PDB file of C-alpha atoms in Angstrom:
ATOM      1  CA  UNK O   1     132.703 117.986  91.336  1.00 77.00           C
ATOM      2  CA  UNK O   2     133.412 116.641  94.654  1.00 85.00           C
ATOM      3  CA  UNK O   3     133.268 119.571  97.027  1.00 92.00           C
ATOM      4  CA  UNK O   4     133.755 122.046  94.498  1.00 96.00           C
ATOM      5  CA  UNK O   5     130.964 124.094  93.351  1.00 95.00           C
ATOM      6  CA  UNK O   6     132.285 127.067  90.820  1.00 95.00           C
ATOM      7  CA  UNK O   7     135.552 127.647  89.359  1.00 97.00           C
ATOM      8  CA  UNK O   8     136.222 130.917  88.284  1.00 97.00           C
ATOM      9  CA  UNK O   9     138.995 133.524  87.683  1.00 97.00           C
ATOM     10  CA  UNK O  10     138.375 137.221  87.272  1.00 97.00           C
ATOM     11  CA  UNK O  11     140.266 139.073  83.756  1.00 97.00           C
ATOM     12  CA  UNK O  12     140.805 141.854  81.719  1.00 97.00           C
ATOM     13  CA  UNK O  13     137.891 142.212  79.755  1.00 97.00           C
ATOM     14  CA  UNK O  14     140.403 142.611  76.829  1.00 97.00           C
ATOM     15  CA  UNK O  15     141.147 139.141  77.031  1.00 97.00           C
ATOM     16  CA  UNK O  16     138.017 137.095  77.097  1.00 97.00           C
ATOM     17  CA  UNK O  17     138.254 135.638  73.661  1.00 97.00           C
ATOM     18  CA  UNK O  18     141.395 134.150  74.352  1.00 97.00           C
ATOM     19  CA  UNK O  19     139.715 132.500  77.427  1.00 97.00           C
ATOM     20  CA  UNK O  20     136.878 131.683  75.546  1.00 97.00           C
ATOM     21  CA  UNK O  21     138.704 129.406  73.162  1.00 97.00           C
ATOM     22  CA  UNK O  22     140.435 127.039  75.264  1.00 95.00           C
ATOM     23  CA  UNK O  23     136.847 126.366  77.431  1.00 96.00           C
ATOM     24  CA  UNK O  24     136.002 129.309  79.944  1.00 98.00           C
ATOM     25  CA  UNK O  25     132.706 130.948  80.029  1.00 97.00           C
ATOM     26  CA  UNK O  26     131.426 134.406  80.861  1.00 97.00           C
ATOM     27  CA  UNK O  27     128.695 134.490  83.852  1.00 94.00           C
ATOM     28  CA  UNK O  28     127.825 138.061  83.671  1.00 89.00           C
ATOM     29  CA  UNK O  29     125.616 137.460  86.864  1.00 88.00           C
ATOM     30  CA  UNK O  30     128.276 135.559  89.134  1.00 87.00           C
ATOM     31  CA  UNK O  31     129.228 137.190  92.276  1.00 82.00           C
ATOM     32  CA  UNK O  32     130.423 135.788  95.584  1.00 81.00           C
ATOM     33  CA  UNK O  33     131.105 137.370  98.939  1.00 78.00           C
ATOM     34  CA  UNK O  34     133.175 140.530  98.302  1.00 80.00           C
ATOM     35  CA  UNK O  35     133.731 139.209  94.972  1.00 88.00           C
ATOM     36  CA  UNK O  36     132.976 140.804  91.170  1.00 89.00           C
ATOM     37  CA  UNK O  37     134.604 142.104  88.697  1.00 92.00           C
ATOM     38  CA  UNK O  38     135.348 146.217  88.607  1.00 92.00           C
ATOM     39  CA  UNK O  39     134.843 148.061  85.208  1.00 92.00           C
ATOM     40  CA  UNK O  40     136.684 146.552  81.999  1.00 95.00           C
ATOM     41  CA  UNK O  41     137.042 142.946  84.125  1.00 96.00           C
ATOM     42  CA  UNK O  42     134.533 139.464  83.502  1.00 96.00           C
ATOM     43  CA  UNK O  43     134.089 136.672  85.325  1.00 96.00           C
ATOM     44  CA  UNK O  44     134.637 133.377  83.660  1.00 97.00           C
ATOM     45  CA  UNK O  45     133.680 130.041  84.756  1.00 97.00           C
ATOM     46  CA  UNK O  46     135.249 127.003  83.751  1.00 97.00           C
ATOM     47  CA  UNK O  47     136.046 123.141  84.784  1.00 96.00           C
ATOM     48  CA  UNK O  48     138.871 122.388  86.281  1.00 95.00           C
ATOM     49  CA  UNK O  49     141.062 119.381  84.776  1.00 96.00           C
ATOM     50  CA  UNK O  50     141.531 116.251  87.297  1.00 97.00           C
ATOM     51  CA  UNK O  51     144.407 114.285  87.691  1.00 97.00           C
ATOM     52  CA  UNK O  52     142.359 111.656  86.363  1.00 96.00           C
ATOM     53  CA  UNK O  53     142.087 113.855  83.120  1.00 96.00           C
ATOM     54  CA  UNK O  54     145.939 113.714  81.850  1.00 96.00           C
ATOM     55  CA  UNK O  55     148.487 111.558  81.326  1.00 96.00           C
ATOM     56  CA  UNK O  56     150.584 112.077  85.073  1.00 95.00           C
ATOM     57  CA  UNK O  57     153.331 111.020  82.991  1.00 95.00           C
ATOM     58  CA  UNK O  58     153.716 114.525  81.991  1.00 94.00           C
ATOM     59  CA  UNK O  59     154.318 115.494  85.605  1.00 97.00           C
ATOM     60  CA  UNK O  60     157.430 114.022  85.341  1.00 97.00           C
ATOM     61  CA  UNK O  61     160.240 116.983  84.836  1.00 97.00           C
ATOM     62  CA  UNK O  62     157.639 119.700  86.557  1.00 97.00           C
ATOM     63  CA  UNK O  63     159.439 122.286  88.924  1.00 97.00           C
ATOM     64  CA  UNK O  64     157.796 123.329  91.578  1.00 97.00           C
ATOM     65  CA  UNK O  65     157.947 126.841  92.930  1.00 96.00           C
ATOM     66  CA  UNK O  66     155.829 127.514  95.580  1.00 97.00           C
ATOM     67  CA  UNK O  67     152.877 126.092  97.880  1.00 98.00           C
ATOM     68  CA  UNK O  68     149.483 127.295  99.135  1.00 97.00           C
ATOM     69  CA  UNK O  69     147.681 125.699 102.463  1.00 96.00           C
ATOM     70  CA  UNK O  70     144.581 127.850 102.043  1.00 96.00           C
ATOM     71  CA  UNK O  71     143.188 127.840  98.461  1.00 98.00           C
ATOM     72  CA  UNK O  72     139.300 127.471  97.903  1.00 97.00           C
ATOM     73  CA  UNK O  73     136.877 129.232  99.471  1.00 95.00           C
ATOM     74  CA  UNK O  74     133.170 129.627 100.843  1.00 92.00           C
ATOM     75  CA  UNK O  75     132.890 133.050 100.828  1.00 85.00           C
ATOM     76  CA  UNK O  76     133.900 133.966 104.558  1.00 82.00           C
ATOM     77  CA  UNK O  77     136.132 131.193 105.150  1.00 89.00           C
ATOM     78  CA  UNK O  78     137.731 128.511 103.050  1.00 94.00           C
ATOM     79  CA  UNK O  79     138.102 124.639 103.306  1.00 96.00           C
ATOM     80  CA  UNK O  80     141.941 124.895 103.415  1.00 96.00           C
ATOM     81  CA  UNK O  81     142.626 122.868 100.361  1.00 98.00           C
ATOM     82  CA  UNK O  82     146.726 122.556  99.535  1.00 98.00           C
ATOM     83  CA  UNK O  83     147.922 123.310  96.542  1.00 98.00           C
ATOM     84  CA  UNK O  84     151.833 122.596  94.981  1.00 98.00           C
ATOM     85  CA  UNK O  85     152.522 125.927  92.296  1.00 98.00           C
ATOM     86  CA  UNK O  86     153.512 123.803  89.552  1.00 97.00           C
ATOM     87  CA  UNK O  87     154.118 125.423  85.393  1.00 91.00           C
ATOM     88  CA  UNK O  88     152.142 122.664  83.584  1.00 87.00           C
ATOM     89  CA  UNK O  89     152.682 123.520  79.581  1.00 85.00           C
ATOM     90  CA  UNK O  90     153.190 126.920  80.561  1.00 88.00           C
ATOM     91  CA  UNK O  91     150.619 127.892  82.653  1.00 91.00           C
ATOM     92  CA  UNK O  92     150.834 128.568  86.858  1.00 96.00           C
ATOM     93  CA  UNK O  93     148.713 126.178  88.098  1.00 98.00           C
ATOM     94  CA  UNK O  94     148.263 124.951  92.130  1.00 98.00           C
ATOM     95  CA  UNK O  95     148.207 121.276  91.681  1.00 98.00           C
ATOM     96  CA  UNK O  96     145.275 120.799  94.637  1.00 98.00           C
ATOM     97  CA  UNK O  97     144.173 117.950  96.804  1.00 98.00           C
ATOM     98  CA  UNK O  98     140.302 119.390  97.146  1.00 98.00           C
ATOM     99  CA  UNK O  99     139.522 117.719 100.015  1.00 98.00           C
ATOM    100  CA  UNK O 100     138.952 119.991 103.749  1.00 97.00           C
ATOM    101  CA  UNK O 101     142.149 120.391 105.167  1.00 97.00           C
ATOM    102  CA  UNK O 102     143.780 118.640 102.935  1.00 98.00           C
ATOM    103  CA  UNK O 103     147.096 119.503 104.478  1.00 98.00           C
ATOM    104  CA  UNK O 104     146.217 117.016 106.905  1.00 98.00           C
ATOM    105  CA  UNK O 105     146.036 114.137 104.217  1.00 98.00           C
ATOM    106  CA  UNK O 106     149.610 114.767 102.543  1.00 98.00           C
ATOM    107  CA  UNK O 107     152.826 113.610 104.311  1.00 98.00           C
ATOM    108  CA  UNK O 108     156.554 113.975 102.970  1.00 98.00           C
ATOM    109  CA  UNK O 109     158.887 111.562 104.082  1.00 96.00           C
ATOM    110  CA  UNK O 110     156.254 110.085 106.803  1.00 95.00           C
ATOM    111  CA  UNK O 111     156.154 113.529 108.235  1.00 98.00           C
ATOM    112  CA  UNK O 112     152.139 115.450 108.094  1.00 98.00           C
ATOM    113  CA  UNK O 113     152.292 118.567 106.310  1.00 98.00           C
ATOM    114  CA  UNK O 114     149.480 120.130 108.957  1.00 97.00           C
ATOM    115  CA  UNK O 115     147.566 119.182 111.977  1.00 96.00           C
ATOM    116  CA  UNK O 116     145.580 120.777 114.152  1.00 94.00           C
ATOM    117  CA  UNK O 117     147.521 123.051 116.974  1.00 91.00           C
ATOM    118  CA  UNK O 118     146.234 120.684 119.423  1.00 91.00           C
ATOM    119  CA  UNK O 119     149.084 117.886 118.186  1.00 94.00           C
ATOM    120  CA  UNK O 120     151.717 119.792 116.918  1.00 92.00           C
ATOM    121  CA  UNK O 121     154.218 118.590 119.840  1.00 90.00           C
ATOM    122  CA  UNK O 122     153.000 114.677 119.191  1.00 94.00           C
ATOM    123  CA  UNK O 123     153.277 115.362 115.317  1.00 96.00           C
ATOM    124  CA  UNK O 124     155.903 118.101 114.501  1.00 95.00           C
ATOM    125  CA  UNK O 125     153.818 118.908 111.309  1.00 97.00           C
ATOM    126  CA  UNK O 126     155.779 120.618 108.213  1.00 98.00           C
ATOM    127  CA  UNK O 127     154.195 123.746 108.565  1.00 96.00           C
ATOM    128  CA  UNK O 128     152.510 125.610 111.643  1.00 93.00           C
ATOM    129  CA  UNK O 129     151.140 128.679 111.311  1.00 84.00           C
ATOM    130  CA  UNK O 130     148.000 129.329 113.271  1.00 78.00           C
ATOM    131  CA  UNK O 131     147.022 132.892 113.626  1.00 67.00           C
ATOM    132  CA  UNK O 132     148.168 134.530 117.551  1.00 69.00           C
ATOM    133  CA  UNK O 133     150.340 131.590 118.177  1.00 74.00           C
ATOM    134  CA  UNK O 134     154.103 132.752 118.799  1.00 77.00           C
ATOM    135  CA  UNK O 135     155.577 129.139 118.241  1.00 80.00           C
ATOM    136  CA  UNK O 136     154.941 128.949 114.454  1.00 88.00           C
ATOM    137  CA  UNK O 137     157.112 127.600 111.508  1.00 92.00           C
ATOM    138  CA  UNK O 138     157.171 126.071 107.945  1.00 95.00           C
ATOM    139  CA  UNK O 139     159.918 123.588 107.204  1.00 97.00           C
ATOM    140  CA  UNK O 140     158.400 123.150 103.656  1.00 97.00           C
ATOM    141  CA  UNK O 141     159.392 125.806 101.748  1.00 97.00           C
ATOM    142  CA  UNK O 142     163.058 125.470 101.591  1.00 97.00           C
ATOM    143  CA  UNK O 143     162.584 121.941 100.191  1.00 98.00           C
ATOM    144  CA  UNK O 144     159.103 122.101  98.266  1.00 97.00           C
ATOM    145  CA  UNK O 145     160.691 125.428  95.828  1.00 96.00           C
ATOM    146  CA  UNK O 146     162.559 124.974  93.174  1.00 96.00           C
ATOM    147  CA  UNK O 147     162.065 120.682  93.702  1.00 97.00           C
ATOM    148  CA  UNK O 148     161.425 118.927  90.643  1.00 97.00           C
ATOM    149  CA  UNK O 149     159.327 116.457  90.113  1.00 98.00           C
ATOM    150  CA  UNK O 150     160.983 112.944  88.992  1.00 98.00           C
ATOM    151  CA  UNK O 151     158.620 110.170  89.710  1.00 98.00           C
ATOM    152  CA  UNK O 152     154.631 109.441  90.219  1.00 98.00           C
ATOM    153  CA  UNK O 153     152.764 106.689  91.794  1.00 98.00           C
ATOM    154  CA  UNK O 154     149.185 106.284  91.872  1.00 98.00           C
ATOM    155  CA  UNK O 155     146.595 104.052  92.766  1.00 98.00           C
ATOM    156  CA  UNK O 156     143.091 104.409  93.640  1.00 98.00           C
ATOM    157  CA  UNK O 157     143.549 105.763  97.525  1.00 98.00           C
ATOM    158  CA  UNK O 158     147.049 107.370  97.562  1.00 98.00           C
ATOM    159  CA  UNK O 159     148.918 109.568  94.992  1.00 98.00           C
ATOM    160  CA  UNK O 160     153.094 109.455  95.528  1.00 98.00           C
ATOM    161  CA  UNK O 161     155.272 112.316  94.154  1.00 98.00           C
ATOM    162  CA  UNK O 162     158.979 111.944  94.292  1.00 98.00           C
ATOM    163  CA  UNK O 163     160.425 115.016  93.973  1.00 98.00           C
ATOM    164  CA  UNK O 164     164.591 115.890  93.983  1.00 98.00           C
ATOM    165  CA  UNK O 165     165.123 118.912  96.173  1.00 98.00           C
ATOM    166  CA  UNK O 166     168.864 120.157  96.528  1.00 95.00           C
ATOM    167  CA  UNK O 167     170.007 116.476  95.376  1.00 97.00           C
ATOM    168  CA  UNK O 168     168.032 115.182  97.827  1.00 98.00           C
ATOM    169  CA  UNK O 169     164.753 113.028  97.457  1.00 98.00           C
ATOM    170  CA  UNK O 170     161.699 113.260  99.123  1.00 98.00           C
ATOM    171  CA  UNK O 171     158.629 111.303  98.791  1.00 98.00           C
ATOM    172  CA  UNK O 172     155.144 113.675  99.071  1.00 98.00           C
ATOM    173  CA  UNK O 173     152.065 111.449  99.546  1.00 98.00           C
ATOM    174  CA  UNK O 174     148.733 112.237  99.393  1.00 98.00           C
ATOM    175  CA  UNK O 175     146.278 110.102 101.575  1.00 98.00           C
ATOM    176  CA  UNK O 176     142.420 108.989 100.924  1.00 98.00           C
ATOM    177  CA  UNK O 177     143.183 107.843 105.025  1.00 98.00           C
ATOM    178  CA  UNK O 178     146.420 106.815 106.378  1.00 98.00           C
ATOM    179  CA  UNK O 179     146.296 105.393 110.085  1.00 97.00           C
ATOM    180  CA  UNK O 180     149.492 107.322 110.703  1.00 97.00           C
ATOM    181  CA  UNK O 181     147.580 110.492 110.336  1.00 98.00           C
ATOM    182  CA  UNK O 182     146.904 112.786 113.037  1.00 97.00           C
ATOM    183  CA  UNK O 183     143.378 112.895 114.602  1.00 97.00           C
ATOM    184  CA  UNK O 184     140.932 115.822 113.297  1.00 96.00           C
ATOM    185  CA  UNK O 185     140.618 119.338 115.880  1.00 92.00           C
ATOM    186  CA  UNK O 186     137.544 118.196 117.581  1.00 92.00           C
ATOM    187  CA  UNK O 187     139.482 114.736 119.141  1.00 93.00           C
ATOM    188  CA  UNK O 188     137.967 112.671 116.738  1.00 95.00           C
ATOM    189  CA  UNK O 189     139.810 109.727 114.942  1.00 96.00           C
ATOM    190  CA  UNK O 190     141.006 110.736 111.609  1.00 97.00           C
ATOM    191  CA  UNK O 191     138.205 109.800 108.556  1.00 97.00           C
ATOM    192  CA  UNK O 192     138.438 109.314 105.420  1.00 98.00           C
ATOM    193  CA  UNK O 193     139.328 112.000 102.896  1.00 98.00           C
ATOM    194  CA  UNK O 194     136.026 111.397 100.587  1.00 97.00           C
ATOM    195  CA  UNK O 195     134.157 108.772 100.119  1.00 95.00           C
ATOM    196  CA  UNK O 196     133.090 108.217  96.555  1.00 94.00           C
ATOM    197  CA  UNK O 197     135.290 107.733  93.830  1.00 95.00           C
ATOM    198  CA  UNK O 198     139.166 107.660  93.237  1.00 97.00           C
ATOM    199  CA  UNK O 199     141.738 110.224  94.768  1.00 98.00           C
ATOM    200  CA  UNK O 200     142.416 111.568  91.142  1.00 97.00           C
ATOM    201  CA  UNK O 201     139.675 113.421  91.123  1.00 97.00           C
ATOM    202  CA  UNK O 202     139.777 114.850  94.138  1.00 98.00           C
ATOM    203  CA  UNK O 203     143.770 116.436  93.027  1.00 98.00           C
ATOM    204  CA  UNK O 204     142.773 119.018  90.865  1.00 97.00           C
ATOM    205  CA  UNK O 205     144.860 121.603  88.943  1.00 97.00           C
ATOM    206  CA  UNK O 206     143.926 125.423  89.747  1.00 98.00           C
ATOM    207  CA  UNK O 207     145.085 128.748  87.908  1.00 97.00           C
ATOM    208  CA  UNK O 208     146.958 129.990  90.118  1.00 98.00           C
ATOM    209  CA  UNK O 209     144.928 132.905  89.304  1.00 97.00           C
ATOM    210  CA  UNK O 210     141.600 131.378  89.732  1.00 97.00           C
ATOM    211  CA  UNK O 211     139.330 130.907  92.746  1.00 97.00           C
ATOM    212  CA  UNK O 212     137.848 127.326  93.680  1.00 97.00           C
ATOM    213  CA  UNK O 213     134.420 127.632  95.227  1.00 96.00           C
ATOM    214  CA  UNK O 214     132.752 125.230  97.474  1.00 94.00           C
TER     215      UNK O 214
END
């Protein structure tokens, strides 16, 4: 499913028939870099659910709470996928854009969420926060927590999400390519996103206890 290889989320072994109703399966045998399940844990695998997959609709009215700018991983590393902490019909989930840096595809309010530390003077990105650098920040959080979510737009290449932060709007898009973009690390002009299919199902929605696995 795009880049995404396993999805899986480590529980109390206590709990796996719940899990096993609504869709996960046990892998007895799964096991990724530094990762397994101790004694009285299982692994379960499941699909996640696309964006494509629900009525977005239902987003409408969603708080969100938090953000992550480094789900998914590869076992050593990760692809840096970004994730809004949403509570979709009661259950944390990251709402994802599963595409590599992927906080390089979202803007708010024309403004990039990331870039590389090479143009963060030319950009002024959201959020720096590159390891050993002393000039770091994140202007996100005090708008992205506690937001709610009151409109959605979405077409084949771009997803909009209007969110109402402090009385305030904002408008967060997500980007197949935007020209406005900043270029990738290596100097290179910014590419696309993905190439085959629609955005929604790239933007996934992850547990927030779960691992994506690429």
């Amino acid at each position: 499913m795009g880049l995404i290889k396993e999805y899986s989320m480590i529980i109390r072994r206590s709990e796996l028939k719940q899990w096993v109703s609504i869709g996960w399966a046990e892998d007895m045998f799964y096991r990724d870099f530094n990762y397994a399940p101790v004694k009285d844990e299982a692994i379960i695998l499941g699909k996640p659910v696309t964006l494509a997959d629900i009525e977005i609709a239902k987003l409408i009215g969603t708080r969100i709470t938090n953000y992550c700018n480094y789900l998914g991983t590869y076992g050593m590393g990760g692809p840096g996928f970004f994730g809004l902490l949403i509570d979709r019909d009661g259950v944390k989930e990251y709402l994802t854009y599963a595409v590599w840096a992927s906080g390089q595809y979202i803007m708010m309010d024309d403004r990039v969420f990331e870039c590389h530390l090479t143009y963060n003077l030319q950009f002024q990105p959201w959020i720096s926060q590159w390891s050993d650098e002393k000039d770091q920040w994140d202007d996100l959080s005090e708008i992205l927590k506690e937001s709610i979510i009151v409109g959605v737009d979405l077409t084949d290449s771009q997803l909009n999400i209007e969110i109402v932060s402090k009385e305030v709007k904002h408008i967060i898009s997500f980007y197949k390519f935007n020209k406005e973009l900043p270029p990738h690390g290596n100097g290179e002009a910014r590419k696309h996103a993905f190439e085959e299919g629609n955005i929604s199902n790239y933007i996934v929605f992850c547990n927030a206890d779960a691992v994506l696995h690429v």
